[in-house]
Amino acid sequence: MGSADQVRTETDHDVDESIEVIRSRILSDITEGIMLIGFNGFIMYANTTASRILGIPEEDMIGHSFASLFFDKPENDEFSQAVIESIYDRERSHDNILTYENGDKSITLRMKTSFYIDGVERKGIIAVFSDVTEFMELQDAVRSMNKIRALNDKLELRNKLLSETFGRFLSDEIVKKLLDTPDGLKLGGEKRTLTIMMSDLRGFTALSERMDAADLIALLNHYLEEMTLAIQKHGGTIIEFIGDGILAIYGAPDYFADHASKAVAAAVEMQSRMPDINKWNEKRGYPPLEMGIGINTGEVIVGNIGSEKRTKYGVAGAAVNMCGRIESYTTGGQILIHPGTKEAIKEDLEISKEITVYPKGAKGELLLSQVIGIGQPYDLHYAHKSKTPDPLLRPAPVCFHRLEGKHKIDKDLFGGIVAVANDRAIFSTDTKMELLDNIVIEAGGDLYCKVLKVQPDGYLIQYTAIPAGYGEWITRYDEAQ
Amino acid sequence: MNILKEQNGSELVIKLEGRLDTSTSPQLEEELKTALEGVGLLVFDLCALEYISSAGLRVLLSAQKTMNKQGSMVVRGANEDIMEIFDVTGFADILTIE
């Protein structure tokens, strides 16, 4: 019995020792720092992890007073406070996320402190903590990422709104100005005197009927791109592209007093870009383009027009309609300006001729100036060629129709082409025609023309759209039989 | 928190009333910067002090360090809770508590 008792005692002793070893291994290997502060204010125990996290060697902690270790730096107030809290409120354990200064680097700890009572004896405070700096940084990163994402969404929405409202026609400067103005995107307009420009390609409707869609888009995009550059270079704001036409304004949203001069300068620049555009077209087998530009200066309503859901920076008023009429009087390569625009320009204007017109909506006649250049500081000019037509060997008899808007009037009329140049012809007919009348002649296809002048030998007509078969067709009348 | 000062020659008695915590400790710290000049004995009367935080303890420790150089410091009247705080944090050994 005695020996059995002895064996059991030895076994118990071994087990106790083993448990103690396991316990100490657990305490030293555990990833949490563990610190026990006795009721006398001395640190009774600290594991290796605690020493590592707190940056204090184990031997400097165990047996030393808590006060002497953690009250030097205000940065560690949170750490000591967590210990103090568990003394004031000892009924529960306290869970804290706090910052701790370990040497010269700040770390984030998750610390659990509890008041340790053995029976009725107050033993001290147990503090268990782990370094969660990386986790917190990760959480911060996630939070930042979410913030960035939210900001991006906002920005995207804003950009979408901007591009829907202004398209890609405004210069960065104006977009920035609108963004900086809190009310920049508000609905509503204001009355303002500014200069309006409308441009159009001559005979484009006919051209669009016979060109391949992809080619037509390529041709149009290149042309509009070039025009956009010229307009924006002189401070213009493109309101819209209507097919091949452009509506632009000068003096809004960014106001400048010399809006009339800038509009004319832009128009001259647009026209002077046409030869290069046509070279580009020729290389690709596209037909040459001719553009007319009308310019008017007057009071308009300008601003964000539309509904809450869809707004558009736009311009409206009688002056805009008048600009459209002026543009309709132009032939290819021409810039026509309203007398009001001419009056508003201080710089020298190179005017090649003046045309009297009787537009709807105007009181009586209107003297439009055909501009081919503007003086300093712009100093821009362009060559508006008008070759005199060469007489054909024999007249080319044709059937033709008047045009009202874009519609042919059914009645057959007859005449003859007597002289031709590359962009114009002398047309002889008994039918009485007015200046700037539009006609369509059956000449190897539909040859669209505008009456430019009444001459002794017939009407000088300008081609506004030339059919593909015209060249071959007209040559027959210029060859010896 | 109220800080009541009573100067008697080179003896200064500072009575703290209310809570000496994170928000009020800087006030005491500021006060001590000038008040300790020429003081030989500093007495903290804590009988009306209800609460002391780690920041408050730090200010007391810093005052103790100053007084170690120019005289002495005594803390008296601490209630049971605060005494327990002094005990567990080891301040009972650093401060002279009456």
Coordinates of C-alpha atoms in Angstrom, one line a residue:
Chain A
M1 CA 0.0 0.0 0.0
G2 CA 2.7 2.3 1.1
S3 CA 4.6 1.8 -2.1
A4 CA 1.5 2.3 -4.2
D5 CA 0.8 5.6 -2.3
Q6 CA 4.3 6.6 -3.0
V7 CA 4.0 5.8 -6.7
R8 CA 0.8 7.8 -6.9
T9 CA 2.4 10.7 -5.2
E10 CA 5.4 10.6 -7.6
T11 CA 3.0 10.3 -10.5
D12 CA 1.0 13.3 -9.2
H13 CA 4.2 15.2 -8.8
D14 CA 5.2 14.4 -12.4
V15 CA 1.8 15.4 -13.7
D16 CA 1.9 18.7 -11.8
E17 CA 5.4 19.3 -13.1
S18 CA 4.3 18.5 -16.7
I19 CA 1.3 20.8 -16.3
E20 CA 3.5 23.5 -15.0
V21 CA 5.9 23.0 -18.0
I22 CA 3.0 23.0 -20.5
R23 CA 1.5 26.1 -18.8
S24 CA 4.8 28.0 -19.0
R25 CA 5.3 26.9 -22.6
I26 CA 1.8 28.1 -23.5
L27 CA 2.4 31.4 -21.7
S28 CA 5.8 32.0 -23.3
D29 CA 4.7 30.9 -26.9
I30 CA 1.4 32.6 -26.9
T31 CA 1.0 35.5 -29.3
E32 CA -0.6 37.6 -26.7
G33 CA 1.4 39.6 -24.2
I34 CA 0.4 38.7 -20.6
M35 CA 1.3 40.9 -17.6
L36 CA 0.3 40.5 -14.0
I37 CA 0.4 43.5 -11.8
G38 CA 0.3 42.8 -8.1
F39 CA -1.7 44.7 -5.6
N40 CA 1.5 46.3 -4.4
G41 CA 2.0 47.9 -7.7
F42 CA 4.8 45.7 -8.8
I43 CA 4.8 43.6 -11.9
M44 CA 4.7 40.0 -10.9
Y45 CA 4.8 38.3 -14.2
A46 CA 5.3 39.3 -17.9
N47 CA 5.7 36.7 -20.7
T48 CA 8.2 37.1 -23.6
T49 CA 5.5 38.4 -25.9
A50 CA 4.6 41.2 -23.4
S51 CA 8.2 42.2 -23.2
R52 CA 8.5 42.2 -27.0
I53 CA 5.3 44.2 -27.6
L54 CA 6.0 46.8 -24.9
G55 CA 9.7 47.1 -25.8
I56 CA 10.9 46.5 -22.3
P57 CA 13.2 43.6 -21.4
E58 CA 11.6 41.0 -19.1
E59 CA 14.1 41.6 -16.3
D60 CA 13.3 45.3 -16.4
M61 CA 9.6 44.6 -15.9
I62 CA 9.3 41.8 -13.4
G63 CA 9.7 43.1 -9.9
H64 CA 9.5 46.7 -10.9
S65 CA 6.7 49.1 -10.1
F66 CA 4.2 49.8 -12.8
A67 CA 4.4 53.5 -12.1
S68 CA 8.1 53.6 -12.8
L69 CA 7.6 52.0 -16.3
F70 CA 4.6 53.5 -17.8
F71 CA 4.1 57.1 -16.6
D72 CA 6.9 58.9 -18.4
K73 CA 5.2 59.5 -21.6
P74 CA 1.8 61.1 -22.1
E75 CA 1.5 58.9 -25.2
N76 CA 1.1 55.9 -22.9
D77 CA -1.7 57.3 -20.8
E78 CA -4.2 55.1 -22.7
F79 CA -2.2 52.0 -21.7
S80 CA -2.1 52.9 -18.0
Q81 CA -5.6 54.1 -18.1
A82 CA -6.8 50.7 -19.2
V83 CA -5.2 49.2 -16.1
I84 CA -6.7 51.9 -13.9
E85 CA -10.2 51.4 -15.3
S86 CA -10.2 47.8 -14.1
I87 CA -9.5 49.0 -10.6
Y88 CA -12.3 51.5 -10.6
D89 CA -14.7 49.0 -12.2
R90 CA -13.6 45.6 -11.1
E91 CA -16.8 43.7 -11.8
R92 CA -16.1 43.2 -15.4
S93 CA -13.1 42.9 -17.7
H94 CA -12.2 45.8 -20.0
D95 CA -11.6 45.5 -23.6
N96 CA -9.7 48.4 -25.2
I97 CA -8.1 49.4 -28.5
L98 CA -5.3 51.8 -27.6
T99 CA -2.1 53.3 -28.8
Y100 CA 1.2 52.6 -27.1
E101 CA 4.6 54.1 -27.8
N102 CA 7.1 51.4 -28.1
G103 CA 10.5 53.2 -28.3
D104 CA 10.0 55.7 -31.1
K105 CA 7.2 53.9 -32.9
S106 CA 3.5 54.0 -32.2
I107 CA 1.6 50.8 -32.2
T108 CA -2.0 49.8 -31.7
L109 CA -2.8 47.3 -29.0
R110 CA -5.9 45.4 -28.2
M111 CA -5.8 45.0 -24.5
K112 CA -8.1 43.2 -22.0
T113 CA -7.6 44.1 -18.4
S114 CA -9.4 42.5 -15.4
F115 CA -9.2 42.7 -11.7
Y116 CA -7.9 39.4 -10.3
I117 CA -9.3 38.2 -7.0
D118 CA -8.4 34.9 -5.5
G119 CA -11.3 34.1 -3.2
V120 CA -11.5 37.2 -1.1
E121 CA -7.9 38.2 -1.6
R122 CA -7.3 40.9 -4.1
K123 CA -4.3 39.8 -6.1
G124 CA -3.9 42.5 -8.8
I125 CA -4.6 43.2 -12.4
I126 CA -4.2 40.8 -15.3
A127 CA -3.5 42.5 -18.6
V128 CA -3.6 40.5 -21.9
F129 CA -2.7 42.4 -25.0
S130 CA -1.8 41.9 -28.7
D131 CA -0.3 44.1 -31.3
V132 CA -3.0 44.9 -33.8
T133 CA -1.2 47.7 -35.7
E134 CA -1.1 45.8 -39.0
F135 CA -4.7 44.9 -38.7
M136 CA -5.7 48.4 -37.9
E137 CA -3.6 49.7 -40.8
L138 CA -5.3 47.2 -43.0
Q139 CA -8.6 48.3 -41.7
D140 CA -7.6 51.9 -42.4
A141 CA -6.5 50.9 -45.8
V142 CA -9.9 49.2 -46.4
R143 CA -11.6 52.3 -45.1
S144 CA -9.5 54.6 -47.3
M145 CA -10.2 52.4 -50.2
N146 CA -13.9 52.5 -49.6
K147 CA -13.6 56.3 -49.3
I148 CA -11.7 56.5 -52.5
R149 CA -14.2 54.3 -54.2
A150 CA -17.0 56.5 -53.0
L151 CA -15.2 59.6 -54.2
N152 CA -14.6 58.0 -57.5
D153 CA -18.3 57.2 -57.9
K154 CA -19.0 60.8 -57.1
L155 CA -16.5 62.0 -59.5
E156 CA -17.8 59.7 -62.2
L157 CA -21.3 61.0 -61.7
R158 CA -20.1 64.5 -61.8
N159 CA -18.1 63.9 -65.0
K160 CA -21.0 62.1 -66.6
L161 CA -23.2 65.1 -65.7
L162 CA -20.6 67.4 -67.1
S163 CA -20.1 65.6 -70.3
E164 CA -23.8 65.2 -70.9
T165 CA -24.3 68.9 -70.3
F166 CA -21.3 70.2 -72.2
G167 CA -20.3 67.4 -74.4
R168 CA -16.7 67.5 -75.3
F169 CA -16.9 71.0 -76.7
L170 CA -15.8 73.2 -73.8
S171 CA -12.2 74.0 -73.2
D172 CA -10.8 72.6 -69.9
E173 CA -10.6 76.2 -68.7
I174 CA -14.4 76.7 -69.0
V175 CA -15.1 73.3 -67.4
K176 CA -12.9 74.2 -64.5
K177 CA -14.7 77.6 -64.2
L178 CA -18.1 75.9 -64.1
L179 CA -16.9 73.4 -61.6
D180 CA -15.5 76.1 -59.4
T181 CA -18.8 78.0 -59.5
P182 CA -21.1 76.3 -57.1
D183 CA -24.1 77.3 -59.2
G184 CA -22.4 76.3 -62.4
L185 CA -24.7 73.5 -63.1
K186 CA -28.0 75.1 -62.0
L187 CA -30.8 75.4 -64.5
G188 CA -31.6 78.7 -65.9
G189 CA -30.2 81.3 -68.2
E190 CA -29.3 84.9 -68.5
K191 CA -29.7 87.6 -71.1
R192 CA -26.4 88.5 -72.7
T193 CA -25.1 90.1 -75.8
L194 CA -22.7 87.8 -77.6
T195 CA -21.7 86.6 -81.0
I196 CA -23.3 83.5 -82.6
M197 CA -21.7 81.5 -85.4
M198 CA -23.3 78.9 -87.6
S199 CA -21.5 76.9 -90.2
D200 CA -22.6 74.4 -92.7
L201 CA -21.2 72.3 -95.5
R202 CA -22.5 73.0 -98.9
G203 CA -24.4 70.2 -100.5
F204 CA -23.8 67.8 -97.6
T205 CA -27.2 66.3 -97.7
A206 CA -26.6 65.1 -101.3
L207 CA -23.1 64.0 -100.4
S208 CA -24.5 61.9 -97.5
E209 CA -26.8 60.1 -99.8
R210 CA -24.1 58.7 -102.1
M211 CA -21.3 58.1 -99.6
D212 CA -20.7 54.9 -97.7
A213 CA -21.7 55.5 -94.0
A214 CA -18.3 54.6 -92.5
D215 CA -16.5 56.9 -95.0
L216 CA -19.0 59.7 -94.3
I217 CA -18.5 59.5 -90.6
A218 CA -14.7 59.5 -91.0
L219 CA -14.9 62.5 -93.3
L220 CA -17.3 64.3 -91.0
N221 CA -15.3 63.5 -87.8
H222 CA -12.1 64.8 -89.3
Y223 CA -13.7 67.9 -90.5
L224 CA -15.5 68.6 -87.2
E225 CA -12.4 67.9 -85.2
E226 CA -10.5 70.6 -87.2
M227 CA -13.3 73.1 -86.8
T228 CA -13.6 72.4 -83.1
L229 CA -9.9 73.2 -82.7
A230 CA -10.2 76.5 -84.6
I231 CA -13.3 77.5 -82.6
Q232 CA -11.8 76.7 -79.2
K233 CA -8.6 78.4 -80.1
H234 CA -10.5 81.7 -80.2
G235 CA -12.5 81.1 -77.1
G236 CA -15.7 79.8 -78.7
T237 CA -18.1 77.4 -77.1
I238 CA -19.6 74.8 -79.3
I239 CA -23.3 74.5 -78.5
E240 CA -24.0 71.6 -80.8
F241 CA -23.2 69.8 -84.0
I242 CA -26.2 69.4 -86.2
G243 CA -25.1 66.8 -88.8
D244 CA -22.4 68.7 -90.6
G245 CA -23.5 72.1 -89.1
I246 CA -21.9 73.7 -86.1
L247 CA -23.6 76.2 -83.7
A248 CA -21.0 78.0 -81.6
I249 CA -21.1 81.1 -79.4
Y250 CA -18.5 83.6 -78.3
G251 CA -18.8 85.4 -75.0
A252 CA -20.4 82.7 -72.8
P253 CA -20.1 81.0 -70.4
D254 CA -16.8 82.9 -70.1
Y255 CA -17.5 86.5 -71.0
F256 CA -15.1 88.6 -73.1
A257 CA -15.9 91.9 -74.6
D258 CA -14.3 91.2 -78.0
H259 CA -16.6 88.3 -78.8
A260 CA -17.4 89.6 -82.3
S261 CA -13.7 89.9 -83.3
K262 CA -12.9 86.5 -81.9
A263 CA -15.8 84.9 -83.8
V264 CA -14.7 86.4 -87.1
A265 CA -11.1 85.4 -86.4
A266 CA -12.2 81.8 -85.7
A267 CA -14.3 81.8 -88.9
V268 CA -11.3 82.9 -91.0
E269 CA -9.2 80.3 -89.3
M270 CA -11.9 77.7 -90.0
Q271 CA -12.0 78.6 -93.7
S272 CA -8.2 78.6 -94.0
R273 CA -8.1 75.0 -92.6
M274 CA -10.4 73.8 -95.4
P275 CA -7.6 73.3 -98.1
D276 CA -5.8 71.0 -95.8
I277 CA -9.0 69.2 -94.9
N278 CA -9.7 68.7 -98.6
K279 CA -6.1 67.4 -99.2
W280 CA -6.8 64.9 -96.5
N281 CA -10.1 64.0 -98.2
E282 CA -8.5 63.7 -101.6
K283 CA -5.9 61.2 -100.2
R284 CA -8.7 58.9 -99.1
G285 CA -10.8 59.4 -102.2
Y286 CA -13.4 61.5 -100.4
P287 CA -15.0 64.4 -102.2
P288 CA -13.9 68.0 -101.4
L289 CA -15.9 70.0 -98.9
E290 CA -17.0 73.6 -98.9
M291 CA -18.3 75.4 -95.9
G292 CA -20.3 78.6 -95.4
I293 CA -20.3 80.5 -92.1
G294 CA -22.8 83.0 -90.9
I295 CA -22.1 85.3 -87.9
N296 CA -24.4 87.5 -85.9
T297 CA -24.1 89.6 -82.8
G298 CA -27.0 90.3 -80.5
E299 CA -28.8 89.7 -77.3
V300 CA -29.6 86.1 -76.5
I301 CA -30.7 83.9 -73.6
V302 CA -27.8 81.6 -72.6
G303 CA -27.4 79.0 -69.9
N304 CA -28.5 75.6 -68.9
I305 CA -31.7 74.9 -70.7
G306 CA -33.9 71.9 -70.3
S307 CA -35.4 69.8 -67.6
E308 CA -34.0 68.8 -64.2
K309 CA -33.1 65.4 -65.6
R310 CA -31.5 66.5 -68.8
T311 CA -30.0 69.9 -69.2
K312 CA -27.9 71.3 -71.9
Y313 CA -25.9 74.4 -72.1
G314 CA -27.7 76.2 -74.9
V315 CA -28.5 79.5 -76.5
A316 CA -31.8 80.9 -77.7
G317 CA -33.3 84.1 -79.2
A318 CA -34.1 86.0 -82.3
A319 CA -30.4 86.7 -82.9
V320 CA -29.8 82.9 -83.1
N321 CA -32.5 82.5 -85.7
M322 CA -31.1 85.4 -87.7
C323 CA -27.6 83.8 -87.6
G324 CA -29.2 80.7 -89.2
R325 CA -30.6 82.9 -92.0
I326 CA -27.3 84.7 -92.6
E327 CA -25.6 81.3 -92.9
S328 CA -28.2 80.1 -95.4
Y329 CA -27.1 83.0 -97.7
T330 CA -23.5 81.8 -97.8
T331 CA -22.0 79.8 -100.7
G332 CA -19.0 77.5 -100.2
G333 CA -16.0 79.2 -98.8
Q334 CA -17.9 82.3 -97.7
I335 CA -18.1 84.0 -94.3
L336 CA -21.0 86.4 -94.1
I337 CA -21.4 88.7 -91.1
H338 CA -24.3 90.8 -89.8
P339 CA -23.9 94.7 -89.8
G340 CA -24.1 94.5 -86.0
T341 CA -21.1 92.2 -85.8
K342 CA -19.2 94.4 -88.2
E343 CA -19.9 97.4 -86.0
A344 CA -18.7 95.6 -82.9
I345 CA -15.3 94.9 -84.4
K346 CA -12.5 97.4 -83.8
E347 CA -9.9 95.6 -85.8
D348 CA -9.5 96.0 -89.6
L349 CA -11.8 93.8 -91.6
E350 CA -11.0 92.6 -95.0
I351 CA -14.3 92.6 -96.8
S352 CA -14.4 91.3 -100.3
K353 CA -18.0 92.3 -101.0
E354 CA -21.3 93.3 -99.5
I355 CA -24.6 91.6 -100.2
T356 CA -28.0 93.0 -99.6
V357 CA -30.5 90.4 -98.5
Y358 CA -34.1 90.5 -97.3
P359 CA -34.4 87.9 -94.6
K360 CA -37.5 86.9 -92.7
G361 CA -37.5 88.5 -89.3
A362 CA -35.5 91.5 -90.3
K363 CA -37.0 95.0 -90.9
G364 CA -36.4 95.6 -94.5
E365 CA -33.0 94.9 -96.1
L366 CA -29.9 93.8 -94.5
L367 CA -26.3 94.5 -95.7
L368 CA -24.2 91.5 -95.1
S369 CA -20.4 91.7 -95.4
Q370 CA -18.3 88.9 -96.9
V371 CA -15.2 88.7 -94.7
I372 CA -11.9 87.2 -95.9
G373 CA -9.6 88.5 -93.2
I374 CA -9.2 90.3 -89.9
G375 CA -6.3 92.5 -89.0
Q376 CA -4.0 92.8 -86.0
P377 CA -3.7 91.3 -83.4
Y378 CA -5.3 88.3 -85.2
D379 CA -3.8 89.0 -88.7
L380 CA -5.7 86.1 -90.3
H381 CA -6.7 85.9 -93.9
Y382 CA -7.8 83.2 -96.3
A383 CA -7.9 83.0 -100.0
H384 CA -11.4 82.7 -101.3
K385 CA -10.9 81.7 -104.9
S386 CA -13.5 82.5 -107.5
K387 CA -12.2 81.4 -110.9
T388 CA -14.0 82.8 -113.9
P389 CA -15.8 80.0 -115.8
D390 CA -14.4 79.0 -119.2
P391 CA -16.9 78.8 -122.0
L392 CA -17.7 75.3 -123.2
L393 CA -17.4 74.4 -126.9
R394 CA -21.1 74.1 -127.0
P395 CA -23.8 74.6 -124.3
A396 CA -24.9 71.7 -122.3
P397 CA -28.7 71.5 -122.4
V398 CA -30.2 70.5 -119.1
C399 CA -33.5 70.1 -117.2
F400 CA -33.5 71.7 -113.8
H401 CA -35.7 72.3 -110.8
R402 CA -36.0 75.0 -108.2
L403 CA -35.3 74.0 -104.6
E404 CA -37.5 75.1 -101.7
G405 CA -35.5 74.3 -98.6
K406 CA -34.3 70.9 -99.4
H407 CA -37.2 69.9 -101.5
K408 CA -37.3 69.9 -105.3
I409 CA -40.3 71.7 -106.9
D410 CA -41.8 69.3 -109.4
K411 CA -42.1 71.7 -112.3
D412 CA -39.4 70.9 -115.1
L413 CA -37.5 73.9 -116.1
F414 CA -34.9 74.1 -118.9
G415 CA -31.6 75.8 -119.5
G416 CA -28.0 75.3 -120.6
I417 CA -24.6 75.4 -119.0
V418 CA -22.4 77.6 -121.1
A419 CA -19.2 78.0 -119.2
V420 CA -17.6 76.0 -116.3
A421 CA -15.0 76.4 -113.6
N422 CA -14.2 73.9 -110.9
D423 CA -16.8 75.3 -108.5
R424 CA -19.1 77.4 -110.6
A425 CA -20.7 77.8 -114.0
I426 CA -22.6 80.2 -116.2
F427 CA -26.1 79.0 -116.6
S428 CA -28.4 80.3 -119.3
T429 CA -32.2 80.0 -119.0
D430 CA -35.3 81.9 -119.8
T431 CA -36.6 81.2 -116.3
K432 CA -36.4 84.3 -114.1
M433 CA -34.2 83.6 -111.0
E434 CA -33.3 85.6 -108.0
L435 CA -29.9 86.0 -106.3
L436 CA -29.2 83.1 -103.9
D437 CA -31.9 80.9 -105.3
N438 CA -31.1 77.2 -105.1
I439 CA -31.6 74.9 -108.0
V440 CA -30.8 71.3 -108.9
I441 CA -29.7 70.6 -112.4
E442 CA -29.8 67.1 -114.0
A443 CA -26.1 66.9 -115.1
G444 CA -24.7 63.4 -114.8
G445 CA -26.7 63.2 -111.6
D446 CA -28.1 65.9 -109.3
L447 CA -26.0 69.1 -109.5
Y448 CA -27.0 71.4 -106.7
C449 CA -26.3 75.1 -107.3
K450 CA -26.9 78.5 -105.9
V451 CA -27.4 81.6 -108.0
L452 CA -24.5 84.1 -107.2
K453 CA -24.9 86.8 -109.7
V454 CA -27.0 87.8 -112.7
Q455 CA -24.6 88.5 -115.7
P456 CA -25.2 89.5 -119.3
D457 CA -24.3 86.0 -120.5
G458 CA -26.5 84.3 -117.9
Y459 CA -26.6 83.4 -114.2
L460 CA -23.4 82.8 -112.4
I461 CA -24.1 79.7 -110.3
Q462 CA -22.0 78.1 -107.6
Y463 CA -22.0 74.3 -107.2
T464 CA -23.2 73.3 -103.7
A465 CA -23.0 69.6 -104.4
I466 CA -21.5 67.9 -107.4
P467 CA -22.6 64.4 -108.5
A468 CA -19.9 61.8 -109.2
G469 CA -20.8 61.6 -112.9
Y470 CA -20.7 65.4 -113.5
G471 CA -17.1 65.7 -114.6
E472 CA -17.4 63.0 -117.3
W473 CA -20.8 64.3 -118.3
I474 CA -19.8 67.9 -118.8
T475 CA -16.6 67.0 -120.7
R476 CA -18.7 65.8 -123.6
Y477 CA -19.7 69.3 -124.3
D478 CA -16.1 70.5 -124.2
E479 CA -14.7 68.0 -126.7
A480 CA -14.5 68.4 -130.5
Q481 CA -17.1 66.2 -132.2
Chain B
M1 CA -12.3 70.3 -11.4
N2 CA -11.3 73.0 -9.0
I3 CA -7.8 73.7 -8.1
L4 CA -7.5 75.7 -4.8
K5 CA -4.1 77.0 -3.8
E6 CA -3.1 78.1 -0.4
Q7 CA 0.4 79.5 -0.1
N8 CA 2.0 79.8 3.4
G9 CA 5.5 80.9 3.1
S10 CA 7.4 78.3 1.2
E11 CA 4.6 75.8 1.8
L12 CA 2.0 75.4 -0.9
V13 CA -1.2 73.5 -0.4
I14 CA -3.1 72.5 -3.5
K15 CA -6.6 71.2 -3.0
L16 CA -8.1 69.3 -5.9
E17 CA -11.9 69.0 -6.1
G18 CA -13.8 66.8 -8.5
R19 CA -12.2 64.7 -11.3
L20 CA -8.5 64.8 -12.3
D21 CA -8.8 63.2 -15.7
T22 CA -7.6 63.5 -19.3
S23 CA -9.5 66.7 -19.8
T24 CA -8.6 68.4 -16.5
S25 CA -5.0 67.2 -16.0
P26 CA -3.5 69.7 -18.5
Q27 CA -5.0 72.5 -16.4
L28 CA -3.2 71.3 -13.3
E29 CA 0.0 70.7 -15.3
E30 CA -0.2 74.3 -16.5
E31 CA -0.8 75.5 -13.0
L32 CA 2.2 73.7 -11.6
K33 CA 4.6 75.1 -14.2
T34 CA 4.6 78.5 -12.4
A35 CA 3.2 77.7 -8.9
L36 CA 6.1 75.6 -7.8
E37 CA 8.7 78.3 -7.9
G38 CA 10.3 78.8 -4.5
V39 CA 8.1 76.1 -2.9
G40 CA 9.8 73.9 -0.3
L41 CA 6.9 71.8 0.7
L42 CA 4.1 70.9 -1.7
V43 CA 0.9 69.4 -0.2
F44 CA -1.8 67.9 -2.4
D45 CA -5.0 67.8 -0.5
L46 CA -7.1 65.1 -2.2
C47 CA -10.0 64.8 0.2
A48 CA -12.4 66.3 -2.3
L49 CA -10.9 64.4 -5.3
E50 CA -13.4 61.9 -6.7
Y51 CA -11.4 60.4 -9.5
I52 CA -7.9 60.3 -10.9
S53 CA -6.9 59.0 -14.3
S54 CA -3.6 57.9 -15.7
A55 CA -3.0 61.5 -17.0
G56 CA -3.6 62.8 -13.5
L57 CA -1.2 60.3 -12.0
R58 CA 1.4 61.4 -14.5
V59 CA 1.0 65.0 -13.4
L60 CA 1.5 64.0 -9.8
L61 CA 4.6 62.0 -10.7
S62 CA 6.0 65.0 -12.6
A63 CA 5.3 67.3 -9.6
Q64 CA 7.0 64.7 -7.3
K65 CA 10.1 64.8 -9.6
T66 CA 10.2 68.6 -9.4
M67 CA 9.8 68.6 -5.6
N68 CA 12.5 65.9 -5.3
K69 CA 15.0 68.6 -6.5
Q70 CA 13.7 71.5 -4.4
G71 CA 12.0 70.1 -1.3
S72 CA 9.4 67.6 -0.6
M73 CA 5.8 66.7 -1.6
V74 CA 3.1 65.1 0.5
V75 CA -0.3 63.7 -0.7
R76 CA -3.1 63.5 1.8
G77 CA -6.8 62.8 2.2
A78 CA -7.1 60.4 -0.7
N79 CA -10.3 58.4 -0.6
E80 CA -10.4 54.6 -0.6
D81 CA -10.7 54.2 -4.4
I82 CA -7.9 56.5 -5.1
M83 CA -5.7 54.9 -2.5
E84 CA -6.3 51.6 -4.2
I85 CA -5.2 53.2 -7.5
F86 CA -2.0 54.4 -5.8
D87 CA -1.4 50.9 -4.5
V88 CA -1.9 48.9 -7.7
T89 CA 0.0 51.4 -9.9
G90 CA 2.9 51.5 -7.5
F91 CA 2.4 55.2 -6.8
A92 CA 2.1 54.4 -3.1
D93 CA 5.8 53.7 -3.1
I94 CA 6.7 56.8 -5.1
L95 CA 4.6 59.3 -3.3
T96 CA 4.6 60.3 0.3
I97 CA 1.1 59.6 1.3
E98 CA -0.3 60.7 4.7

